[in-house]
Tab-separated table of C-alpha atoms and ligand atoms in Angstrom:
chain	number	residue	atom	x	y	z
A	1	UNK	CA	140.905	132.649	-96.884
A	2	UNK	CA	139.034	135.671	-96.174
A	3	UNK	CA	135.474	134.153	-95.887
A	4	UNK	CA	133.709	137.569	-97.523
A	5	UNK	CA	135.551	136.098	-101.051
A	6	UNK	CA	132.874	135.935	-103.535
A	7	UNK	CA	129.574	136.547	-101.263
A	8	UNK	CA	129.112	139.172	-103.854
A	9	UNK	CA	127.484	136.241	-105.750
A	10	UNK	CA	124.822	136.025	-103.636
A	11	UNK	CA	123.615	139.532	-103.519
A	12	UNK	CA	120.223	139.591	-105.393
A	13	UNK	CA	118.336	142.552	-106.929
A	14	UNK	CA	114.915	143.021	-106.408
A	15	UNK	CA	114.466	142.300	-110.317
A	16	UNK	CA	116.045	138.761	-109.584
A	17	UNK	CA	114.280	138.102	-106.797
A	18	UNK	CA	111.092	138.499	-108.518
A	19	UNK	CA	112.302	136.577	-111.728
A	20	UNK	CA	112.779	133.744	-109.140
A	21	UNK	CA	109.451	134.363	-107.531
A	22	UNK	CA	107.807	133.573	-110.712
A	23	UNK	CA	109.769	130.531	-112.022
A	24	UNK	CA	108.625	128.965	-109.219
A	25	UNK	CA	105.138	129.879	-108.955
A	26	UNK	CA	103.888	126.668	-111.228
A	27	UNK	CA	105.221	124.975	-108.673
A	28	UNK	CA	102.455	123.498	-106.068
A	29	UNK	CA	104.513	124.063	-102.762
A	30	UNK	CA	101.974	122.900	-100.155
A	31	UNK	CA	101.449	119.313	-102.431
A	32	UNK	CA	105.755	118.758	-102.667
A	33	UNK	CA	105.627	119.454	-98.963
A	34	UNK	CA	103.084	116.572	-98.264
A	35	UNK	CA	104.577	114.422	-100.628
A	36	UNK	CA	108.288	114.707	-98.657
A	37	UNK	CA	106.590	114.086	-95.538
A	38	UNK	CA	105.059	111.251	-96.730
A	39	UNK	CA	102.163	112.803	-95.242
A	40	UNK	CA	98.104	111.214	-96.301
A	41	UNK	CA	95.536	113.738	-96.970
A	42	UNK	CA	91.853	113.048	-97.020
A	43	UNK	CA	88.125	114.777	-97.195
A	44	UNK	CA	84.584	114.162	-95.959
A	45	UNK	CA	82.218	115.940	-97.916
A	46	UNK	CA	80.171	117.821	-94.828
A	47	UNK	CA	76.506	116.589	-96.160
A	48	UNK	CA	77.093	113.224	-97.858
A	49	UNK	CA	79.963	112.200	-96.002
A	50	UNK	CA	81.775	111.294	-98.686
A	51	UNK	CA	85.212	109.850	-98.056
A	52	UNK	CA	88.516	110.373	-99.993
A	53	UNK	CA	91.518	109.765	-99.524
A	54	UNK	CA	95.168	110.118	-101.337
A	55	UNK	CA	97.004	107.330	-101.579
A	56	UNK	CA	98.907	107.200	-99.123
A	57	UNK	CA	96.170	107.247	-96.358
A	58	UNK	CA	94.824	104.043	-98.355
A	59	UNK	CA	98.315	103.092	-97.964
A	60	UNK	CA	98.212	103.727	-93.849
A	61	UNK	CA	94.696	101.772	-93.934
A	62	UNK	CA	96.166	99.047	-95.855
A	63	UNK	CA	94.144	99.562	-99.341
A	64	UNK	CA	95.337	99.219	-102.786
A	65	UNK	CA	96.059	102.333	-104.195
A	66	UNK	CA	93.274	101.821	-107.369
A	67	UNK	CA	90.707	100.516	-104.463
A	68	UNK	CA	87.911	102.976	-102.979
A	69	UNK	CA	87.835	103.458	-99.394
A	70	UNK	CA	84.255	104.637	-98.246
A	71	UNK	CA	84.278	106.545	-94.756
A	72	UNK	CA	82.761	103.080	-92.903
A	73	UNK	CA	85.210	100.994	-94.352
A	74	UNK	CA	88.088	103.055	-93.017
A	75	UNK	CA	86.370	103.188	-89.752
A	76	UNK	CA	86.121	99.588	-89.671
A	77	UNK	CA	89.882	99.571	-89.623
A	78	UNK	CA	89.922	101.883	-86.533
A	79	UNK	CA	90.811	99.521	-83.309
A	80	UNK	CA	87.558	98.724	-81.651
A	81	UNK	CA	88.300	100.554	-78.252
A	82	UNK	CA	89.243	103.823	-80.234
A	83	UNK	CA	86.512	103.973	-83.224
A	84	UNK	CA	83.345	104.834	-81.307
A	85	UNK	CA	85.722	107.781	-79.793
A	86	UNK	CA	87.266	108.546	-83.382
A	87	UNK	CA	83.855	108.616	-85.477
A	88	UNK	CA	82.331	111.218	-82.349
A	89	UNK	CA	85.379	113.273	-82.572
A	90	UNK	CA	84.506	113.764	-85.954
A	91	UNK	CA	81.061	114.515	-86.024
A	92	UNK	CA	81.780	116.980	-83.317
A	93	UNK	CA	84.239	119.146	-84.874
A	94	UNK	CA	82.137	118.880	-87.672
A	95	UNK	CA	79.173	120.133	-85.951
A	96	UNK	CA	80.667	122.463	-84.044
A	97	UNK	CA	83.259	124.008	-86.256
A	98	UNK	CA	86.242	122.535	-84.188
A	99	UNK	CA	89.689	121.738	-84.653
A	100	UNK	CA	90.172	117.792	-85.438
A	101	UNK	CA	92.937	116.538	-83.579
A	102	UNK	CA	93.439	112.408	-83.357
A	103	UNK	CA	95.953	109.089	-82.606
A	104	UNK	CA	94.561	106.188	-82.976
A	105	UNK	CA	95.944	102.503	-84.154
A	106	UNK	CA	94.237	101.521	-87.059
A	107	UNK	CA	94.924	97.267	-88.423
A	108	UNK	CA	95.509	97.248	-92.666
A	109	UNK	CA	92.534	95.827	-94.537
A	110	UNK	CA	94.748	93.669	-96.714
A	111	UNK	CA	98.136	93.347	-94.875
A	112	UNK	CA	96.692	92.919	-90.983
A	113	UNK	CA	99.070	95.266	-90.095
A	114	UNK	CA	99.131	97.284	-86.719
A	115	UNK	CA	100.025	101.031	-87.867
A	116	UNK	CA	99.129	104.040	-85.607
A	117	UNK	CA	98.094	106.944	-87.327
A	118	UNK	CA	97.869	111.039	-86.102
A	119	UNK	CA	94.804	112.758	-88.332
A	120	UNK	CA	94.421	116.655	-87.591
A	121	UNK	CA	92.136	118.611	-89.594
A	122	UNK	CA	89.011	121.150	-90.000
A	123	UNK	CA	86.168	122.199	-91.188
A	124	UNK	CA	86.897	124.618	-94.840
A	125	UNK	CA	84.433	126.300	-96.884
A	126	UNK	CA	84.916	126.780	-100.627
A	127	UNK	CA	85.946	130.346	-101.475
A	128	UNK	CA	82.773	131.413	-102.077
A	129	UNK	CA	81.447	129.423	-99.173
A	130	UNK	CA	78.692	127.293	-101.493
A	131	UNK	CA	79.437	123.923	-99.548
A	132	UNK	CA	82.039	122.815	-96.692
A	133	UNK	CA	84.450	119.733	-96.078
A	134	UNK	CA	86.017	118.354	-93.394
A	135	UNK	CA	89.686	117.646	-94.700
A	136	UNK	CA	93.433	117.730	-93.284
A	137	UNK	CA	96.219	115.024	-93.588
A	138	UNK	CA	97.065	112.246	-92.082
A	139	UNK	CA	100.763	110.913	-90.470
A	140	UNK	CA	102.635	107.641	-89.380
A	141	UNK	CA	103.304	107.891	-85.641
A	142	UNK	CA	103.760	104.205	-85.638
A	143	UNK	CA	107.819	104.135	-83.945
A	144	UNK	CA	106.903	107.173	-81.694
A	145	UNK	CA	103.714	105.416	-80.452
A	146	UNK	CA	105.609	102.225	-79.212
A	147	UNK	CA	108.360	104.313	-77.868
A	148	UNK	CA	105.590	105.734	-75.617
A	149	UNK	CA	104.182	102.190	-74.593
A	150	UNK	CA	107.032	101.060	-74.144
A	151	UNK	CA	108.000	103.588	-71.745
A	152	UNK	CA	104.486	103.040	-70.329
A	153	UNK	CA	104.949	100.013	-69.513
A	154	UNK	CA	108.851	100.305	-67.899
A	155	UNK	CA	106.906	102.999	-65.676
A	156	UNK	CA	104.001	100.354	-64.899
A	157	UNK	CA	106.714	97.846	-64.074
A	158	UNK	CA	108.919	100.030	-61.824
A	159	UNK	CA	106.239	101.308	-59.997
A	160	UNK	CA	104.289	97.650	-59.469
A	161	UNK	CA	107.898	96.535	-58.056
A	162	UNK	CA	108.611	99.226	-55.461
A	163	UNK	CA	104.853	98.859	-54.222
A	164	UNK	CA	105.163	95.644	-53.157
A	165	UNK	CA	107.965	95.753	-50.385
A	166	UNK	CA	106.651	99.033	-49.830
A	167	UNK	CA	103.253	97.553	-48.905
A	168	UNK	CA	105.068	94.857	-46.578
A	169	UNK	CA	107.044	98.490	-44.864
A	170	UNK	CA	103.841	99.855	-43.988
A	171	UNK	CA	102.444	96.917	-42.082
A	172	UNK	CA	105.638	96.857	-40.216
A	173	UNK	CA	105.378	100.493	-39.307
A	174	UNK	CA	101.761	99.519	-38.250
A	175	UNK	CA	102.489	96.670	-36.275
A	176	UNK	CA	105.368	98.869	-34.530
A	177	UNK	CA	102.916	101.358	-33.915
A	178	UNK	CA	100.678	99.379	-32.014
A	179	UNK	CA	103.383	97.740	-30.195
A	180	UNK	CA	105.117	100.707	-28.941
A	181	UNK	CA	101.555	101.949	-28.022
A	182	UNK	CA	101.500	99.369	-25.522
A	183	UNK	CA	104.729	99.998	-24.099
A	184	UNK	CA	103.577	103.634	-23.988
A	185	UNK	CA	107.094	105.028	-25.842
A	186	UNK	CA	105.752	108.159	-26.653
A	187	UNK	CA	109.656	108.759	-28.345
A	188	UNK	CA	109.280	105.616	-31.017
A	189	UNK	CA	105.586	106.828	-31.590
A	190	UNK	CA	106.572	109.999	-32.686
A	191	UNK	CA	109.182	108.327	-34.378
A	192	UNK	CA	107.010	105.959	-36.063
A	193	UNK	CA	104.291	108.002	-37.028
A	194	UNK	CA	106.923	110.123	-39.196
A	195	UNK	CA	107.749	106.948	-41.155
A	196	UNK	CA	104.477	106.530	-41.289
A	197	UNK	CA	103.981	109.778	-43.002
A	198	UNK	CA	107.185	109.422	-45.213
A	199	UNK	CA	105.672	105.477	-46.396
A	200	UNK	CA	102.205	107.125	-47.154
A	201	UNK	CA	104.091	110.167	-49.455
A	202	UNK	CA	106.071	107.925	-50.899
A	203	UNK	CA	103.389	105.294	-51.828
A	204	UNK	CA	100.904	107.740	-53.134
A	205	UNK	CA	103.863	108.904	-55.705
A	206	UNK	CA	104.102	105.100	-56.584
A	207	UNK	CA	100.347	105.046	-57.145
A	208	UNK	CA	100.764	108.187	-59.558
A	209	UNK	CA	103.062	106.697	-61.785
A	210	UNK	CA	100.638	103.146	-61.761
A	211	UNK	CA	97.813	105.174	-62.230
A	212	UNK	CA	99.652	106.905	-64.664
A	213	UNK	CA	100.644	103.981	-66.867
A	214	UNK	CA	97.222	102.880	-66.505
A	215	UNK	CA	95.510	105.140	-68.324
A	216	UNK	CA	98.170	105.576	-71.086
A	217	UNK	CA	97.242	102.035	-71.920
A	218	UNK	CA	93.728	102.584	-71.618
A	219	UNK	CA	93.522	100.070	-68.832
A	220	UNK	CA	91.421	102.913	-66.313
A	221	UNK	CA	88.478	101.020	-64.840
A	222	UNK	CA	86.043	102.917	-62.523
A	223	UNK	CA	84.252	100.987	-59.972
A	224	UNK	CA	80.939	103.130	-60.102
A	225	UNK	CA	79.080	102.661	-56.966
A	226	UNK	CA	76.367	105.645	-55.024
A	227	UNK	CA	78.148	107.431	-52.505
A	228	UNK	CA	77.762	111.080	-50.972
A	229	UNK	CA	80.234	113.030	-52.660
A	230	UNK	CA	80.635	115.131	-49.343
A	231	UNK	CA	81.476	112.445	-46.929
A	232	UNK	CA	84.624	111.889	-49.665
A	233	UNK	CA	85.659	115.543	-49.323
A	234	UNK	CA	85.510	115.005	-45.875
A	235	UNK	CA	88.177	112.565	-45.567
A	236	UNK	CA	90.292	113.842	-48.815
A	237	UNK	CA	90.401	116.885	-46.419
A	238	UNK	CA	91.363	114.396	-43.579
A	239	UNK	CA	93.939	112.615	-45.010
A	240	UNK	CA	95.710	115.909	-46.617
A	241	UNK	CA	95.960	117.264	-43.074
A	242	UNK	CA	97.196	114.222	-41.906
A	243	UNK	CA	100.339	114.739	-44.392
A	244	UNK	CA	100.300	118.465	-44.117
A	245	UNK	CA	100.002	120.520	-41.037
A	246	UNK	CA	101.006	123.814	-42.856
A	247	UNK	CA	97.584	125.058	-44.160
A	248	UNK	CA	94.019	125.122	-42.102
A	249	UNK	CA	91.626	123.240	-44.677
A	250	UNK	CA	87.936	125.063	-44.935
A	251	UNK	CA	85.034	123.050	-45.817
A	252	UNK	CA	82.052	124.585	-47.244
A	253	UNK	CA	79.500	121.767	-47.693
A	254	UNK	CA	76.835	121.638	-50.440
A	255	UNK	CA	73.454	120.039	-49.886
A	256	UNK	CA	73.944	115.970	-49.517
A	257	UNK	CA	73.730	114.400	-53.019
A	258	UNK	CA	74.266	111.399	-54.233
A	259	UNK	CA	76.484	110.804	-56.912
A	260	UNK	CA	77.281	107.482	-59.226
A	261	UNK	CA	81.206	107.389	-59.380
A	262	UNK	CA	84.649	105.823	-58.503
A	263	UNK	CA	84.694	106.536	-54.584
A	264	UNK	CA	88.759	105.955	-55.012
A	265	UNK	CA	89.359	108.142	-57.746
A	266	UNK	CA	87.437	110.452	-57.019
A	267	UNK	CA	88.692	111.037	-53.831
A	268	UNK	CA	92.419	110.731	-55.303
A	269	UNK	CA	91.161	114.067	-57.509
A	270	UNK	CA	90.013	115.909	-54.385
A	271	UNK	CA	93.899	114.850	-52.779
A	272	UNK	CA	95.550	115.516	-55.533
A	273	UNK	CA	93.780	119.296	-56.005
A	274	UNK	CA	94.532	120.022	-52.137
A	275	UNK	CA	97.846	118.484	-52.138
A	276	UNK	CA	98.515	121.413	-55.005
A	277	UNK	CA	96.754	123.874	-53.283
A	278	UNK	CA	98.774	123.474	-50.286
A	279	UNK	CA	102.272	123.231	-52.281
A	280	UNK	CA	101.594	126.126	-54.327
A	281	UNK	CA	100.788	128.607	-51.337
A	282	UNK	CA	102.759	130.096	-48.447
A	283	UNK	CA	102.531	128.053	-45.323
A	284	UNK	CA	99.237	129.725	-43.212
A	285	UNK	CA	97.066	130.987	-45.884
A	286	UNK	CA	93.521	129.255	-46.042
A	287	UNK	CA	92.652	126.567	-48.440
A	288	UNK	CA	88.858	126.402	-49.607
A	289	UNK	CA	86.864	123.651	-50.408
A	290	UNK	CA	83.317	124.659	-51.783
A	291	UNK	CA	81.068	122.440	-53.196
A	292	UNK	CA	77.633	123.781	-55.573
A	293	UNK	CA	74.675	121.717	-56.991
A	294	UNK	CA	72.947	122.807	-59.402
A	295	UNK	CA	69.965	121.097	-61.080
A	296	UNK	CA	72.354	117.886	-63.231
A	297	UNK	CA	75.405	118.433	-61.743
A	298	UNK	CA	77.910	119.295	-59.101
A	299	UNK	CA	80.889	121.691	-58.591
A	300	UNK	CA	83.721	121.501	-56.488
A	301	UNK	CA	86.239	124.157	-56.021
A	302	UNK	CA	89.780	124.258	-54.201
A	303	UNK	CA	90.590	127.474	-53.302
A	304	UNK	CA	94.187	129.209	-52.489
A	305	UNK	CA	95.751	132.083	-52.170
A	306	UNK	CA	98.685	130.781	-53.584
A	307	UNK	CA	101.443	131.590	-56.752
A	308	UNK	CA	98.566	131.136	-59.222
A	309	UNK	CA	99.795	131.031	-62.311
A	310	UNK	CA	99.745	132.832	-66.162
A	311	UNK	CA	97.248	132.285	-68.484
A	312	UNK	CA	99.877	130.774	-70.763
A	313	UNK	CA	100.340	128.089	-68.524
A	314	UNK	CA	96.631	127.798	-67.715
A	315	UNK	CA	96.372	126.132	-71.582
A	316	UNK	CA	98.751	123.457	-70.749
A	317	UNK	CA	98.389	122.424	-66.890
A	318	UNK	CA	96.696	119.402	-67.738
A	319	UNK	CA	99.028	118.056	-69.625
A	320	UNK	CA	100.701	114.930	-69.248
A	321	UNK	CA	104.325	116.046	-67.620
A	322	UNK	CA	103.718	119.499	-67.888
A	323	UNK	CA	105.077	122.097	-64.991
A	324	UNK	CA	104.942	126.154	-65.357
A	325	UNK	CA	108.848	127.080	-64.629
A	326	UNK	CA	109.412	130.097	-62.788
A	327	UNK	CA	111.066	131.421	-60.507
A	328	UNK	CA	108.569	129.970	-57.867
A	329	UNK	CA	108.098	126.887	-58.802
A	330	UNK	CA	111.860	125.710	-59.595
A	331	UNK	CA	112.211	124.551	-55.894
A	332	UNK	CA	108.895	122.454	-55.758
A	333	UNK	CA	109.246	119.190	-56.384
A	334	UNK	CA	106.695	117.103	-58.446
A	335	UNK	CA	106.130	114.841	-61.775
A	336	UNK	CA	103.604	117.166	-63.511
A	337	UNK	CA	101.198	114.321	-63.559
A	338	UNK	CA	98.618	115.034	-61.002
A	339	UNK	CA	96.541	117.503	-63.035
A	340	UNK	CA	96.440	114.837	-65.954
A	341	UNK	CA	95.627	111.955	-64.102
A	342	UNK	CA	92.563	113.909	-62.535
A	343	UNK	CA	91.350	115.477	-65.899
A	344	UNK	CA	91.860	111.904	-67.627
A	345	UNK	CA	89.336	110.493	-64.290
A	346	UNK	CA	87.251	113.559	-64.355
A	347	UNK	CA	86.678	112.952	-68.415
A	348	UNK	CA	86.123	109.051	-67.631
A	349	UNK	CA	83.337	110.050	-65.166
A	350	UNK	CA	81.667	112.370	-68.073
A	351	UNK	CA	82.915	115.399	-66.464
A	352	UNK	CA	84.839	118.744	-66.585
A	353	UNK	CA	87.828	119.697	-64.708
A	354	UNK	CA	89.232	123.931	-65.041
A	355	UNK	CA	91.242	126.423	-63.146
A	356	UNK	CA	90.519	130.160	-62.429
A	357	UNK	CA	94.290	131.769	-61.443
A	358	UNK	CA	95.996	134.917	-61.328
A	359	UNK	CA	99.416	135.197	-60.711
A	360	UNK	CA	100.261	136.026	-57.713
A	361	UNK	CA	96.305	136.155	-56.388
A	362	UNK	CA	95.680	132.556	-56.191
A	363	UNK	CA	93.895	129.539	-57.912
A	364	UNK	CA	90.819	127.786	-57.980
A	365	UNK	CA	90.575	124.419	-59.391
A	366	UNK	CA	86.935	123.178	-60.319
A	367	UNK	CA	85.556	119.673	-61.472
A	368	UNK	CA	81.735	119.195	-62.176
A	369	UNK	CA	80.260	115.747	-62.438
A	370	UNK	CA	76.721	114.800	-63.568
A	371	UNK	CA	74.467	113.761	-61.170
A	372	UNK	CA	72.471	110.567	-61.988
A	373	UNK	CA	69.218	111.110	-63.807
A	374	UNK	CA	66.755	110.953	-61.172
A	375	UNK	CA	69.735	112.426	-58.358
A	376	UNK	CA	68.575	111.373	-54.540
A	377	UNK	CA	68.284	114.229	-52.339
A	378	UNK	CA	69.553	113.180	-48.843
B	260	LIG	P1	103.287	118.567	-59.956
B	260	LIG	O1	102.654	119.377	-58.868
B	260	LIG	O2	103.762	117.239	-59.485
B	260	LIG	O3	104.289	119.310	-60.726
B	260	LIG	P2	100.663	118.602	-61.253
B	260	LIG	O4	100.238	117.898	-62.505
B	260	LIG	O5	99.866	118.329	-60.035
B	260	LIG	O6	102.175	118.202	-61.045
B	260	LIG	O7	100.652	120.151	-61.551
B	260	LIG	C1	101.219	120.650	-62.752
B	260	LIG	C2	101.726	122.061	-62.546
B	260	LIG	O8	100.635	122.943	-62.331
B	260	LIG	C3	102.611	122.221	-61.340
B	260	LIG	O9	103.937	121.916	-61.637
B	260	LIG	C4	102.398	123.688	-60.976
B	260	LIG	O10	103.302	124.466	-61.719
B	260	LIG	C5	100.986	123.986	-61.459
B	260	LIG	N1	100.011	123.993	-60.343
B	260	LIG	C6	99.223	122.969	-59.954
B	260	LIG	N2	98.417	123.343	-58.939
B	260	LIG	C7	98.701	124.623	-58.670
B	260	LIG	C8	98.200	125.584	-57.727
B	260	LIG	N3	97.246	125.286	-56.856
B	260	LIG	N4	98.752	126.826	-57.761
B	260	LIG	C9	99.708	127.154	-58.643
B	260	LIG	N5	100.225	126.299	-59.560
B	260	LIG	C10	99.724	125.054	-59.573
């Protein structure tokens, strides 16, 4: 059958199309959309902070549909851990005209029931801009969310597992070491201390992906304790080099501060930002560690003169799994989680993590961290 038959039916005139256009104007598009999503709305009333809600975020909260839901009762519902973190993320987009962007799991008020909920939304003025609300809808992401933990947790597993008879490796390789030190085999101490390399690559990827599932389930715990942030740089530099003998590692030191932080993480940050530095960069060009205080905080930068990268990807790099593909980058191997797991410490430590890049000029990754109130000068 010639598949042209009849398509004459179809054609529309302009007169028709309008005719259409107008039959269906009554019709409230936006509200039939929500309502086949099964999507919640909601509104705070900007001065009062008012709360209301359709019904099926009372539904989401676990409300009767005829009962009122005031703003502190449906924050009440918010898991502990996340409604301190929910209520400020609303009061700052409110504040500062921001986009509202949430997940969090919230237990029903009648039914106990563990739901997880996405809420995005904004700050809108009325048309003729006489008073504002905060507003925007509201979604199930209940099966999603425990796909993710559960995934979290497979990755938490895996990498818990290999550890362990990875740990036991490297104390062989140690004990080796020393032995063949003895013996003064300079062949099996060259030999070793390349295993030794390999077991220290390999177990810092294991740590990623434990670190990794760590924070996913909100399980990161700093160990804050007063260190100088230099002597950490120091040996992040030292330990890079040991791994890497392609790139010559610059130091330029800041004035000794203390600072109140995770000594670990913090120096896993400072790794993880050279280990980049020195992937993403042709072998012999300078790396560039700079560090700045300035009166409440300090700044350190990593410097190379590397692929950089577009400003495209710039939005995204610190996103869980996230890699820019190109060209240069398809035959560089890596997880994409670095970059998150040091913006998810860096945030932890009340802090700010950024790049400056061009491509083909270079990068410069930044953190800043606040220095404690009354910050000892060395
Ligand atoms: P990975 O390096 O394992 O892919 P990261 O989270 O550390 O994961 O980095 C995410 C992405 O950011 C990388 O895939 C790379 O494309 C880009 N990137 C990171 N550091 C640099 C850098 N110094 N120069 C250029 N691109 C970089």
């Amino acid at each position: 059958m010639d598949n042209t038959e009849g398509s004459d039916h179809f054609l529309s005139t302009e007169q028709e199309r309008q005719k259409v256009i107008q039959r269906y104007h009554v019709l409230d598009l936006p509200r039939l959309a929500i309502e086949a999503a099964n999507v919640g709305t909601w509104i705070i009333d900007e001065e009062s902070r008012v709360f209301i809600a359709s019904r099926r975020v009372k539904e989401l909260f676990g409300y009767k549909p005829e009962e009122d839901i005031s703003f502190e009762g449906a924050m009440r519902q918010i898991q502990e851990k996340y409604r301190t973190k929910v209520i400020a993320g609303i009061e700052e987009a409110i504040s500062k005209d921001l986009p509202y962007h949430m997940d969090y799991p919230v237990t029903g008020f009648h039914d106990q029931k563990l739901r997880w909920v996405k809420a995005v939304g904004g700050l809108y003025k009325d048309p003729e801009g006489k008073f504002s609300h905060f507003s925007g809808v509201m979604m199930d992401i209940t099966d999603q969310k425990e796909k993710e933990l559960r995934k979290n947790k497979f990755i938490g597993m895996v990498s818990h597992e290999l550890k362990t008879p990875l740990t036991t490796l490297k104390a062989y390789v140690q004990m080796l070491h020393v032995w063949a030190r003895k013996q003064k085999d300079s062949f099996t101490i060259g030999t070793l201390t390349k295993v030794e390399k390999q077991v220290k690559k390999m177990s810092s990827m294991i740590n990623g992906f434990l670190n990794l599932s760590q924070v996913e389930s909100g399980k990161i715990h700093l160990l804050l304790q007063d260190f100088e942030l230099s002597e950490v740089i120091r040996e992040a530099i030292e330990e890079t080099s040991l791994l890497n003998s392609s790139h010559f590692i610059t130091f330029r030191p800041c004035k000794p501060v203390l600072i109140n932080a995770d000594r670990d993480k913090i120096e896993q940050v400072i790794i993880n930002l050279l280990s980049n530095a020195i992937k993403y960069s042709p072998k012999g060009t300078p790396v560039i560690v700079n560090c700045e205080v300035n009166n409440d905080m300090v700044t350190v930068g990593v410097k190379d003169e590397g692929m950089g990268m577009k400003k495209q990807d710039i939005k995204k790099l610190f996103e869980r799994y996230y890699r820019v593909e190109s060209k240069d980058t398809e035959k560089i191997p890596g997880f994409g989680i670095g970059l998150y797991l040091c913006s998810e410490i860096i945030k932890h430590h009340h802090g700010q993590i950024w790049v400056e890049s061009k491509t083909g000029e270079g990068s410069t990754f930044f953190f800043r961290l606040p220095l404690p109130k009354q910050a000892t000068d060395l």
